[in-house]
PDB file of C-alpha atoms in Angstrom:
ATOM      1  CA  UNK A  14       0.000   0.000   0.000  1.00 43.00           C
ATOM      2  CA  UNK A  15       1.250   3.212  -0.572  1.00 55.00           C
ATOM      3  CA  UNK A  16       1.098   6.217   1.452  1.00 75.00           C
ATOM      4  CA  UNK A  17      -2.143   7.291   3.288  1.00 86.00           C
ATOM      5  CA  UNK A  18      -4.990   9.767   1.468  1.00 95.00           C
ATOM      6  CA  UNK A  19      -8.276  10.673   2.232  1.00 97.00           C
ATOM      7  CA  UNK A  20      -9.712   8.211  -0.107  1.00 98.00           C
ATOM      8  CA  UNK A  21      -7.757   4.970   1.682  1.00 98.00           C
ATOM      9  CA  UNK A  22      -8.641   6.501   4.848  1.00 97.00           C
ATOM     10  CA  UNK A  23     -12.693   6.258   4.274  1.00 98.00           C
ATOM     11  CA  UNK A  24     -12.385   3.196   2.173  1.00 98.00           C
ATOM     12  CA  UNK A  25     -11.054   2.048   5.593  1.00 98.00           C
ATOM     13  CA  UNK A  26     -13.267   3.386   7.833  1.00 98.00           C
ATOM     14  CA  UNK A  27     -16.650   2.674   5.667  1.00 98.00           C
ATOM     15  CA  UNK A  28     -15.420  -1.063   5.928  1.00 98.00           C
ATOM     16  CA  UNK A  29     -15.242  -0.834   9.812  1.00 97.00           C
ATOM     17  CA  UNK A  30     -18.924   1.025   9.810  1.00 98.00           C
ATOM     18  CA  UNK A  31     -19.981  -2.263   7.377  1.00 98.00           C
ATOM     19  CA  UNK A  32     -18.916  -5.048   9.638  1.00 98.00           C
ATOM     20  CA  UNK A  33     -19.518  -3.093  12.411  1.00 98.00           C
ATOM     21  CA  UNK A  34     -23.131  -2.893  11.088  1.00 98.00           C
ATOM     22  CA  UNK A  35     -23.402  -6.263   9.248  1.00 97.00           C
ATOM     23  CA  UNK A  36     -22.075  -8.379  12.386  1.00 97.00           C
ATOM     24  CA  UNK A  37     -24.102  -6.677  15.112  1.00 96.00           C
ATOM     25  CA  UNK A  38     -21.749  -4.450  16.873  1.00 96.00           C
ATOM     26  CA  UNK A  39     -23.038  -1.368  16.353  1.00 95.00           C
ATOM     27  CA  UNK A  40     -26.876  -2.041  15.998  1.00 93.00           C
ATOM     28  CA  UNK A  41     -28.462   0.994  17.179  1.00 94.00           C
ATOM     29  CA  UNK A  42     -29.952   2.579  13.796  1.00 94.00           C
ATOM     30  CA  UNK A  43     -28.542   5.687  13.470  1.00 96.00           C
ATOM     31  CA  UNK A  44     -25.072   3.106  12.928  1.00 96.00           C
ATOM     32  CA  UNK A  45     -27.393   2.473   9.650  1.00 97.00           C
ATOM     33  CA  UNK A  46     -27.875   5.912   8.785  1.00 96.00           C
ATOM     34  CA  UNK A  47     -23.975   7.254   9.886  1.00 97.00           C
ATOM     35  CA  UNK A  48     -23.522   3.870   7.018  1.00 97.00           C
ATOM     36  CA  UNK A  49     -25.225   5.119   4.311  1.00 98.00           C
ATOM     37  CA  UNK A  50     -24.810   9.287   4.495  1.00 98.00           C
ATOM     38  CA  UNK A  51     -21.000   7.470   3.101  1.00 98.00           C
ATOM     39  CA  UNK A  52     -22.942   6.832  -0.349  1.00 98.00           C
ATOM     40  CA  UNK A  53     -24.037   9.487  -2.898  1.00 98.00           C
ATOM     41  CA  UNK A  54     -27.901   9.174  -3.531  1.00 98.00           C
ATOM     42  CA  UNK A  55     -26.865   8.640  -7.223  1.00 98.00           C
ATOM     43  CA  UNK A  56     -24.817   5.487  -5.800  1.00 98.00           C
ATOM     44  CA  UNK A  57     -24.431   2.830  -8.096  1.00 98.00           C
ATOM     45  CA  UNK A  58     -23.054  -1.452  -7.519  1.00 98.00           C
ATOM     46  CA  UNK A  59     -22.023  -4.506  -9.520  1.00 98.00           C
ATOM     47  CA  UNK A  60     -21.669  -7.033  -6.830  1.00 96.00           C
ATOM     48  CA  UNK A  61     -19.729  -9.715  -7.634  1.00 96.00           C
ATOM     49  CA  UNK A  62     -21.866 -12.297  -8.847  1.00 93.00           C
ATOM     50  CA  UNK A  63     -23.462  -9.599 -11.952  1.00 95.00           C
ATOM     51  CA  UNK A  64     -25.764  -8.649  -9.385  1.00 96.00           C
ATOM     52  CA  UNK A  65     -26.603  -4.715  -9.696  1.00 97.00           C
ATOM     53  CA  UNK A  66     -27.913  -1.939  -7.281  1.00 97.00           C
ATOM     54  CA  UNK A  67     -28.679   1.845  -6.982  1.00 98.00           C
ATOM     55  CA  UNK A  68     -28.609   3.113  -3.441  1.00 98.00           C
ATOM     56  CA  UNK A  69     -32.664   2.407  -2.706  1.00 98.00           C
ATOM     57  CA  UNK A  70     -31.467  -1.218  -3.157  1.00 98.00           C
ATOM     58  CA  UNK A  71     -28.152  -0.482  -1.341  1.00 97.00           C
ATOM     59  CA  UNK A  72     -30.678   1.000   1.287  1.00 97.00           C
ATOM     60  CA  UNK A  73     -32.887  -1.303   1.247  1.00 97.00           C
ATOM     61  CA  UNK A  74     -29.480  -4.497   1.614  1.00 97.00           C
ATOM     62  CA  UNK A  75     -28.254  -2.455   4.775  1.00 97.00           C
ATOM     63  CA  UNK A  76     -31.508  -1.957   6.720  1.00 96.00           C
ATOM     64  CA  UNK A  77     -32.220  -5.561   6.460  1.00 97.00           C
ATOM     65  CA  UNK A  78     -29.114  -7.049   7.038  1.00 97.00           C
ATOM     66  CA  UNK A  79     -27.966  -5.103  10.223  1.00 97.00           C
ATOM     67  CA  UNK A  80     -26.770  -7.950  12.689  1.00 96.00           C
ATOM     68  CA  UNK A  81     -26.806 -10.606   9.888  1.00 96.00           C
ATOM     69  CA  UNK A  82     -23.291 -11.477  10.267  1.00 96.00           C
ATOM     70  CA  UNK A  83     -22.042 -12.117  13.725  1.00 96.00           C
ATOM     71  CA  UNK A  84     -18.479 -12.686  13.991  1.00 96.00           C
ATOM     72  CA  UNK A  85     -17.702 -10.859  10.767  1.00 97.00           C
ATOM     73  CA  UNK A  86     -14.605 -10.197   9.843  1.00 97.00           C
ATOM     74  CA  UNK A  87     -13.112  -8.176   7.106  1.00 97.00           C
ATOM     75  CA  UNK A  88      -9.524  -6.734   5.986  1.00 97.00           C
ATOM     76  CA  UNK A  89      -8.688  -4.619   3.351  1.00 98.00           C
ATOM     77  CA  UNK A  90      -5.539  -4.776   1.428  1.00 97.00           C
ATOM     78  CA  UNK A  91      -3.865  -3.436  -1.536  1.00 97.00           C
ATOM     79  CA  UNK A  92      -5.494   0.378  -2.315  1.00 98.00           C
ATOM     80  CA  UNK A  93      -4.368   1.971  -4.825  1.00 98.00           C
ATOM     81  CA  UNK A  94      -5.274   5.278  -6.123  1.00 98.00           C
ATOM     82  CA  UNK A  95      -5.979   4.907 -10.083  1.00 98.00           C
ATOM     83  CA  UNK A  96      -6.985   8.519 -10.330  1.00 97.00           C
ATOM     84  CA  UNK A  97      -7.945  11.826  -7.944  1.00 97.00           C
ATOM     85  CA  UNK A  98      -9.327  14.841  -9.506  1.00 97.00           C
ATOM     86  CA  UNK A  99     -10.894  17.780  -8.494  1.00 96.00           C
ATOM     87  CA  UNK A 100     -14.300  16.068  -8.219  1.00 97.00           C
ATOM     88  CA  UNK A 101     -13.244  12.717  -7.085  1.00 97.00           C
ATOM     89  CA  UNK A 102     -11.332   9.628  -7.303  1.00 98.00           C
ATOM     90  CA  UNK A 103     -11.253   5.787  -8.080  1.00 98.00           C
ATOM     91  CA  UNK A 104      -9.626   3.246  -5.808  1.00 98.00           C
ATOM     92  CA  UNK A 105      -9.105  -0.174  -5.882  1.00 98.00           C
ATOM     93  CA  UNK A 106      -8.245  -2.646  -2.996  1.00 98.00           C
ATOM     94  CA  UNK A 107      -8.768  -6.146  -2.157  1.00 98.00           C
ATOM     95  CA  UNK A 108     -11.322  -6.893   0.602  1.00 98.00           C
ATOM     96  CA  UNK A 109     -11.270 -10.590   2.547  1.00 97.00           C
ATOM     97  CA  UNK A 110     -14.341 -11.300   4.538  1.00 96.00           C
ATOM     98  CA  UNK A 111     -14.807 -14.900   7.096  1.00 96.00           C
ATOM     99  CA  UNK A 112     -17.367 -15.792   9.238  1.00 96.00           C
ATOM    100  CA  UNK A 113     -16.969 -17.824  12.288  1.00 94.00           C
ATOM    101  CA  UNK A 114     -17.474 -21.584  10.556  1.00 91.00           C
ATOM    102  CA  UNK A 115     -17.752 -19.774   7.088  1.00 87.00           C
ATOM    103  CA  UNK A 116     -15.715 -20.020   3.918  1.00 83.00           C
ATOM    104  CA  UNK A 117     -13.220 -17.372   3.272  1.00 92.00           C
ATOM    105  CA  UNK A 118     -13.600 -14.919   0.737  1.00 95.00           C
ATOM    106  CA  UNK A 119     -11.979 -12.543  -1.100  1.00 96.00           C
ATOM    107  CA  UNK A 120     -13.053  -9.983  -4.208  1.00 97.00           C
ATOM    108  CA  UNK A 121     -11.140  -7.163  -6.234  1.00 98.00           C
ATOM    109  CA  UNK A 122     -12.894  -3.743  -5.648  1.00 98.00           C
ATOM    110  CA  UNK A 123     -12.928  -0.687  -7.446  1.00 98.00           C
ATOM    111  CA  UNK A 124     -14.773   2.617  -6.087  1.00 98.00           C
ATOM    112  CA  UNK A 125     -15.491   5.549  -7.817  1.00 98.00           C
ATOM    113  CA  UNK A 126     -16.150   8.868  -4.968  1.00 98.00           C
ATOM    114  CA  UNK A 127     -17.540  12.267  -6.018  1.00 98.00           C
ATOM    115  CA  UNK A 128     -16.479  15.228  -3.839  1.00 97.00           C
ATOM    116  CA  UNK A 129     -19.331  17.357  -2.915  1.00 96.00           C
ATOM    117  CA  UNK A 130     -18.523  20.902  -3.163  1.00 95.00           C
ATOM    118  CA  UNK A 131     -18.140  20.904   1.150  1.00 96.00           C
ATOM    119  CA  UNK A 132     -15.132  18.420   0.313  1.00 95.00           C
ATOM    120  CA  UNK A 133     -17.217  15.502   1.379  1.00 97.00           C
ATOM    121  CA  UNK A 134     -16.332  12.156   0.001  1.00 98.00           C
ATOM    122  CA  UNK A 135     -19.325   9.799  -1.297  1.00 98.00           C
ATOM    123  CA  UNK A 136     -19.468   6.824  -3.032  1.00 98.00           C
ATOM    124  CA  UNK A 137     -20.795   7.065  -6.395  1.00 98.00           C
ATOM    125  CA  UNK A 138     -20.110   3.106  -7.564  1.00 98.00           C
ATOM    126  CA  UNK A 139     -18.813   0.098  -6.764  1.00 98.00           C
ATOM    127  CA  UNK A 140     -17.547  -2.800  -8.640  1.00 98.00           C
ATOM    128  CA  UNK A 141     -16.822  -6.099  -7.180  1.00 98.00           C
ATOM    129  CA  UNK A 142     -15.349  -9.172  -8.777  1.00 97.00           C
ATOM    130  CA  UNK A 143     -14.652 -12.136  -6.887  1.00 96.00           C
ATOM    131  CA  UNK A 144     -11.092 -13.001  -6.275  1.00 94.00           C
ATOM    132  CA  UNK A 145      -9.172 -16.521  -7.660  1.00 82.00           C
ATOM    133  CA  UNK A 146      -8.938 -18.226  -4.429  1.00 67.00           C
ATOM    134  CA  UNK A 147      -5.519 -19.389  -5.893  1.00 53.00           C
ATOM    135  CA  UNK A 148      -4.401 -15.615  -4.726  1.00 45.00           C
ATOM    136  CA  UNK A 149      -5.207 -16.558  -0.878  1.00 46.00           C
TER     137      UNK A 149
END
C-alpha cells in the first residue's frame, strides 16, 4: 500500500462502519444511517456475482441485514489510487471477509467517490469481482 490519502482513509473506515453494522456491533440505527450518508444518492453497484444496485437497493441491503453477520470479519488490502481529480477519485483494494465456521472470501474492488462541493467524500459506484482463491 502506498502512502495514506483521504480516499484509503474512508475506504477504511466505511469497511469498519460495514462489519460493524453487518455483524451486530453497532446495531443501534442511526449506525445504519452514519452507514449510508458514506454513499451518494446517485450510488451505483455490480456485486460480484453480476448482481446490480442503486442506493434504494443499497438501502434497502443495509436496513435488512444489520446484525446478519455475527463474527464478521473483514480486511482490506492493496489500495491503490488509479486517479484523484478535483471532483473525485477511483480506488481499488482487495477486501477478505470470514465468518466464524464460514468459507473465506476474497473480491477485487474498485470505487469511484464524487467530492461534494463541502469536500465531502461519497461513493458514487462500486464494482466487485470475486477473487481466484488461488491468490489466498
Amino acid at each position: 500500500m502506498t502512502a495514506s490519502t483521504p480516499y484509503f482513509d474512508d475506504v477504511l473506515s466505511t469497511h469498519v462502519l460495514i462489519r460493524e453494522w453487518l455483524s451486530g456491533e453497532a446495531a443501534a440505527a442511526e449506525n445504519c444511517t452514519d452507514l449510508l450518508a458514506r454513499f451518494s444518492p446517485d450510488f451505483t453497484l455490480v456485486a460480484p456475482g453480476g448482481k446490480q444496485l442503486d442506493f434504494a437497493g443499497l438501502m434497502a441491503f443495509f436496513r435488512a441485514a444489520g446484525g446478519s453477520r455475527p463474527g464478521l470479519s473483514m480486511r482490506i488490502t492493496d489500495l491503490q489510487l488509479i486517479q484523484e481529480s478535483a471532483a473525485g477519485a477511483s480506488v481499488t483494494y482487495r477486501e477478505w471477509q470470514s465468518l466464524p465456521g464460514g468459507d473465506n472470501t476474497q473480491r477485487l474492488s474498485t470505487v469511484v467517490y464524487e467530492k461534494t462541493a463541502a469536500g465531502t467524500l461519497l461513493w458514487r459506484h462500486l464494482h466487485e469481482t470475486w477473487a481466484a482463491q488461488a491468490d489466498a
